[in-house]
PDB file of C-alpha atoms in Angstrom:
ATOM      1  CA  ARG A   1      13.750 -33.599   4.258  1.00 42.00           C
ATOM      2  CA  ALA A   2      17.465 -33.723   3.601  1.00 44.00           C
ATOM      3  CA  PRO A   3      19.665 -35.628   6.039  1.00 48.00           C
ATOM      4  CA  ALA A   4      20.733 -33.339   8.855  1.00 58.00           C
ATOM      5  CA  ARG A   5      24.330 -34.515   8.943  1.00 65.00           C
ATOM      6  CA  GLY A   6      27.075 -35.541   6.585  1.00 74.00           C
ATOM      7  CA  ALA A   7      28.116 -34.534   3.101  1.00 79.00           C
ATOM      8  CA  GLU A   8      24.709 -35.294   1.593  1.00 79.00           C
ATOM      9  CA  GLY A   9      22.988 -33.006   4.106  1.00 76.00           C
ATOM     10  CA  GLU A  10      25.516 -30.269   3.477  1.00 78.00           C
ATOM     11  CA  ARG A  11      25.027 -30.498  -0.305  1.00 80.00           C
ATOM     12  CA  ALA A  12      21.237 -30.340   0.122  1.00 77.00           C
ATOM     13  CA  PHE A  13      21.476 -27.346   2.465  1.00 77.00           C
ATOM     14  CA  LEU A  14      23.834 -25.463   0.163  1.00 76.00           C
ATOM     15  CA  ALA A  15      21.675 -26.281  -2.875  1.00 75.00           C
ATOM     16  CA  VAL A  16      18.756 -24.490  -1.217  1.00 74.00           C
ATOM     17  CA  PHE A  17      20.380 -21.653   0.704  1.00 75.00           C
ATOM     18  CA  GLY A  18      23.317 -21.190  -1.672  1.00 71.00           C
ATOM     19  CA  ALA A  19      20.786 -19.811  -4.161  1.00 68.00           C
ATOM     20  CA  VAL A  20      19.734 -16.983  -1.833  1.00 71.00           C
ATOM     21  CA  LEU A  21      22.848 -16.317   0.268  1.00 75.00           C
ATOM     22  CA  ASP A  22      26.418 -15.744  -0.732  1.00 77.00           C
ATOM     23  CA  PRO A  23      28.504 -18.939  -0.439  1.00 77.00           C
ATOM     24  CA  GLY A  24      30.358 -17.820   2.705  1.00 80.00           C
ATOM     25  CA  ASP A  25      27.122 -16.989   4.534  1.00 81.00           C
ATOM     26  CA  ALA A  26      25.515 -20.268   3.430  1.00 81.00           C
ATOM     27  CA  ALA A  27      28.495 -22.300   4.684  1.00 82.00           C
ATOM     28  CA  ALA A  28      28.594 -20.358   7.982  1.00 84.00           C
ATOM     29  CA  ALA A  29      24.858 -20.867   8.486  1.00 83.00           C
ATOM     30  CA  ARG A  30      25.188 -24.601   7.807  1.00 83.00           C
ATOM     31  CA  ALA A  31      27.988 -24.890  10.368  1.00 82.00           C
ATOM     32  CA  ALA A  32      26.065 -22.866  12.986  1.00 82.00           C
ATOM     33  CA  LEU A  33      22.926 -24.969  12.522  1.00 80.00           C
ATOM     34  CA  ALA A  34      24.873 -28.221  12.715  1.00 79.00           C
ATOM     35  CA  ALA A  35      26.307 -27.080  16.071  1.00 81.00           C
ATOM     36  CA  ALA A  36      22.941 -25.858  17.442  1.00 80.00           C
ATOM     37  CA  PRO A  37      21.700 -27.998  20.341  1.00 79.00           C
ATOM     38  CA  ALA A  38      18.046 -27.801  19.277  1.00 80.00           C
ATOM     39  CA  LEU A  39      15.858 -25.906  16.852  1.00 79.00           C
ATOM     40  CA  THR A  40      12.142 -25.276  17.093  1.00 82.00           C
ATOM     41  CA  HIS A  41       9.608 -25.361  14.297  1.00 81.00           C
ATOM     42  CA  GLY A  42       9.334 -21.583  14.708  1.00 79.00           C
ATOM     43  CA  ASP A  43      13.099 -21.239  14.192  1.00 79.00           C
ATOM     44  CA  LEU A  44      12.950 -23.238  10.973  1.00 77.00           C
ATOM     45  CA  LEU A  45       9.918 -21.347   9.691  1.00 74.00           C
ATOM     46  CA  GLY A  46      11.645 -18.034  10.398  1.00 76.00           C
ATOM     47  CA  PHE A  47      14.747 -19.148   8.471  1.00 77.00           C
ATOM     48  CA  ALA A  48      12.605 -20.259   5.546  1.00 74.00           C
ATOM     49  CA  ARG A  49      10.794 -16.916   5.469  1.00 72.00           C
ATOM     50  CA  ASP A  50      13.984 -14.876   5.756  1.00 75.00           C
ATOM     51  CA  PRO A  51      17.244 -16.739   5.131  1.00 76.00           C
ATOM     52  CA  GLY A  52      19.097 -13.608   6.273  1.00 75.00           C
ATOM     53  CA  THR A  53      18.131 -14.525   9.854  1.00 79.00           C
ATOM     54  CA  LEU A  54      20.072 -17.805   9.761  1.00 81.00           C
ATOM     55  CA  PRO A  55      22.815 -17.950  12.401  1.00 82.00           C
ATOM     56  CA  GLY A  56      26.207 -17.222  10.908  1.00 79.00           C
ATOM     57  CA  VAL A  57      24.843 -14.902   8.210  1.00 80.00           C
ATOM     58  CA  ARG A  58      26.611 -11.563   8.352  1.00 74.00           C
ATOM     59  CA  ALA A  59      24.856  -8.819  10.304  1.00 52.00           C
ATOM     60  CA  ALA A  60      22.621  -6.312   8.627  1.00 41.00           C
ATOM     61  CA  ARG A  61      24.178  -4.125   5.941  1.00 40.00           C
ATOM     62  CA  SER A  62      25.623  -0.793   6.841  1.00 41.00           C
ATOM     63  CA  PRO A  63      23.382   2.251   6.278  1.00 43.00           C
ATOM     64  CA  GLY A  64      23.292   3.298   2.656  1.00 44.00           C
ATOM     65  CA  ALA A  65      24.551  -0.070   1.376  1.00 42.00           C
ATOM     66  CA  ALA A  66      22.817  -1.573  -1.605  1.00 43.00           C
ATOM     67  CA  PRO A  67      20.063  -4.031  -0.679  1.00 42.00           C
ATOM     68  CA  ARG A  68      20.623  -7.729  -1.245  1.00 45.00           C
ATOM     69  CA  PRO A  69      19.038  -9.045  -4.382  1.00 44.00           C
ATOM     70  CA  ARG A  70      15.560 -10.449  -3.816  1.00 49.00           C
ATOM     71  CA  ALA A  71      15.573 -14.170  -3.200  1.00 52.00           C
ATOM     72  CA  PRO A  72      13.949 -16.193  -5.941  1.00 66.00           C
ATOM     73  CA  PHE A  73      10.438 -17.265  -5.125  1.00 78.00           C
ATOM     74  CA  PRO A  74      10.563 -20.788  -3.688  1.00 78.00           C
ATOM     75  CA  PRO A  75       9.542 -23.608  -6.026  1.00 79.00           C
ATOM     76  CA  GLY A  76       6.395 -25.169  -4.618  1.00 84.00           C
ATOM     77  CA  GLY A  77       5.997 -22.330  -2.128  1.00 86.00           C
ATOM     78  CA  PRO A  78       2.607 -20.774  -1.468  1.00 90.00           C
ATOM     79  CA  CYS A  79       1.529 -17.793  -3.529  1.00 92.00           C
ATOM     80  CA  PRO A  80       0.970 -14.896  -1.113  1.00 91.00           C
ATOM     81  CA  LEU A  81      -2.260 -14.010  -2.908  1.00 93.00           C
ATOM     82  CA  CYS A  82      -4.092 -17.331  -3.354  1.00 93.00           C
ATOM     83  CA  ARG A  83      -2.039 -19.368  -0.840  1.00 91.00           C
ATOM     84  CA  PHE A  84      -1.800 -22.337  -3.242  1.00 92.00           C
ATOM     85  CA  PRO A  85       1.613 -23.985  -3.776  1.00 91.00           C
ATOM     86  CA  THR A  86       3.112 -23.063  -7.113  1.00 89.00           C
ATOM     87  CA  HIS A  87       6.107 -23.536  -9.356  1.00 87.00           C
ATOM     88  CA  ASP A  88       4.721 -20.952 -11.807  1.00 89.00           C
ATOM     89  CA  TRP A  89       5.916 -17.645 -10.350  1.00 90.00           C
ATOM     90  CA  VAL A  90       5.574 -14.396 -12.310  1.00 91.00           C
ATOM     91  CA  PRO A  91       9.261 -13.519 -12.868  1.00 86.00           C
ATOM     92  CA  GLU A  92       9.005  -9.743 -12.265  1.00 87.00           C
ATOM     93  CA  PRO A  93       5.643  -8.916 -10.700  1.00 90.00           C
ATOM     94  CA  GLU A  94       6.704  -5.301 -10.157  1.00 90.00           C
ATOM     95  CA  SER A  95       6.705  -4.829 -13.944  1.00 90.00           C
ATOM     96  CA  LEU A  96       3.037  -5.843 -14.318  1.00 91.00           C
ATOM     97  CA  PRO A  97       0.523  -3.161 -15.331  1.00 91.00           C
ATOM     98  CA  GLY A  98      -0.599  -0.850 -12.554  1.00 92.00           C
ATOM     99  CA  ARG A  99      -4.268  -1.758 -12.779  1.00 91.00           C
ATOM    100  CA  LEU A 100      -3.396  -5.433 -12.352  1.00 92.00           C
ATOM    101  CA  LEU A 101      -1.276  -4.637  -9.285  1.00 93.00           C
ATOM    102  CA  GLU A 102      -4.110  -2.538  -7.856  1.00 92.00           C
ATOM    103  CA  GLY A 103      -6.441  -5.531  -8.196  1.00 91.00           C
ATOM    104  CA  ALA A 104      -3.962  -7.743  -6.359  1.00 92.00           C
ATOM    105  CA  ARG A 105      -3.579  -5.179  -3.555  1.00 93.00           C
ATOM    106  CA  ALA A 106      -7.361  -4.878  -3.269  1.00 92.00           C
ATOM    107  CA  SER A 107      -7.557  -8.660  -2.910  1.00 90.00           C
ATOM    108  CA  ARG A 108      -4.830  -8.851  -0.237  1.00 90.00           C
ATOM    109  CA  PRO A 109      -4.211  -5.535   1.535  1.00 90.00           C
ATOM    110  CA  GLY A 110      -0.563  -5.229   2.422  1.00 89.00           C
ATOM    111  CA  TRP A 111       0.594  -7.303  -0.570  1.00 91.00           C
ATOM    112  CA  THR A 112       3.503  -5.871  -2.553  1.00 91.00           C
ATOM    113  CA  PRO A 113       4.933  -7.117  -5.860  1.00 91.00           C
ATOM    114  CA  GLY A 114       8.080  -8.151  -3.979  1.00 88.00           C
ATOM    115  CA  ASP A 115       5.967 -10.739  -2.152  1.00 89.00           C
ATOM    116  CA  GLY A 116       5.464 -12.585  -5.441  1.00 91.00           C
ATOM    117  CA  MET A 117       2.536 -13.704  -7.548  1.00 93.00           C
ATOM    118  CA  CYS A 118       1.765 -17.014  -9.199  1.00 93.00           C
ATOM    119  CA  GLY A 119       0.816 -17.332 -12.861  1.00 92.00           C
ATOM    120  CA  GLN A 120      -2.762 -18.305 -11.986  1.00 93.00           C
ATOM    121  CA  CYS A 121      -3.253 -15.119  -9.973  1.00 94.00           C
ATOM    122  CA  GLU A 122      -1.796 -13.072 -12.808  1.00 93.00           C
ATOM    123  CA  LEU A 123      -4.373 -14.609 -15.179  1.00 92.00           C
ATOM    124  CA  LEU A 124      -7.133 -14.032 -12.642  1.00 91.00           C
ATOM    125  CA  PHE A 125      -6.277 -10.366 -12.164  1.00 90.00           C
ATOM    126  CA  ARG A 126      -5.870  -9.841 -15.916  1.00 86.00           C
ATOM    127  CA  GLY A 127      -9.407 -11.145 -16.392  1.00 84.00           C
ATOM    128  CA  ARG A 128     -11.002  -8.972 -13.721  1.00 73.00           C
ATOM    129  CA  PRO A 129     -12.687  -5.758 -14.848  1.00 67.00           C
ATOM    130  CA  GLN A 130     -10.241  -3.516 -12.955  1.00 53.00           C
ATOM    131  CA  ALA A 131      -7.365  -5.138 -14.872  1.00 44.00           C
ATOM    132  CA  ALA A 132      -9.123  -5.259 -18.266  1.00 45.00           C
ATOM    133  CA  GLY A 133      -6.978  -3.969 -21.059  1.00 46.00           C
ATOM    134  CA  ALA A 134      -3.836  -4.447 -19.031  1.00 43.00           C
ATOM    135  CA  ARG A 135      -0.837  -5.528 -21.055  1.00 44.00           C
TER     136      ARG A 135
END
C-alpha cells in the first residue's frame, strides 16, 4: 500500500523489511526492486513469505554459519493453524508444553512452532483434552 517511489515509499519499505533484514540488505533490496522492470503477484508473495529471497539480499550463508534470527510474526498476518489474521502472536511457541504442541501438529500436519501460533489457537489447544494440564 505504500507509494512505490520516493522517500515516503523508501521509509515504508525499510520500516517493514528493516525489521527482518539487516539494514544493508534492506537498502539493497529496495534499490533492486525500484529498478525492476516488472514484478508479478507471485514475486511479491514470495518476498513476503521469505524476505531472504528479495533481490539484493546477500546469498545464502556459508555452511556452518549461524542461522539468521527468525523474523517476527507479521502483524495482521494469518495464523498458520487457524488461518485467521492476528496481531496476537504467541511470542515463543517453541517453549509451549509438549502436549499442546502435539495437539497443534495433529490439527495441521507439517506445522512447526517456528511457523507461529496465534493466542486464540494457544487457548484452543490448552482447552483440548490432549493439552489438559499443560502449563
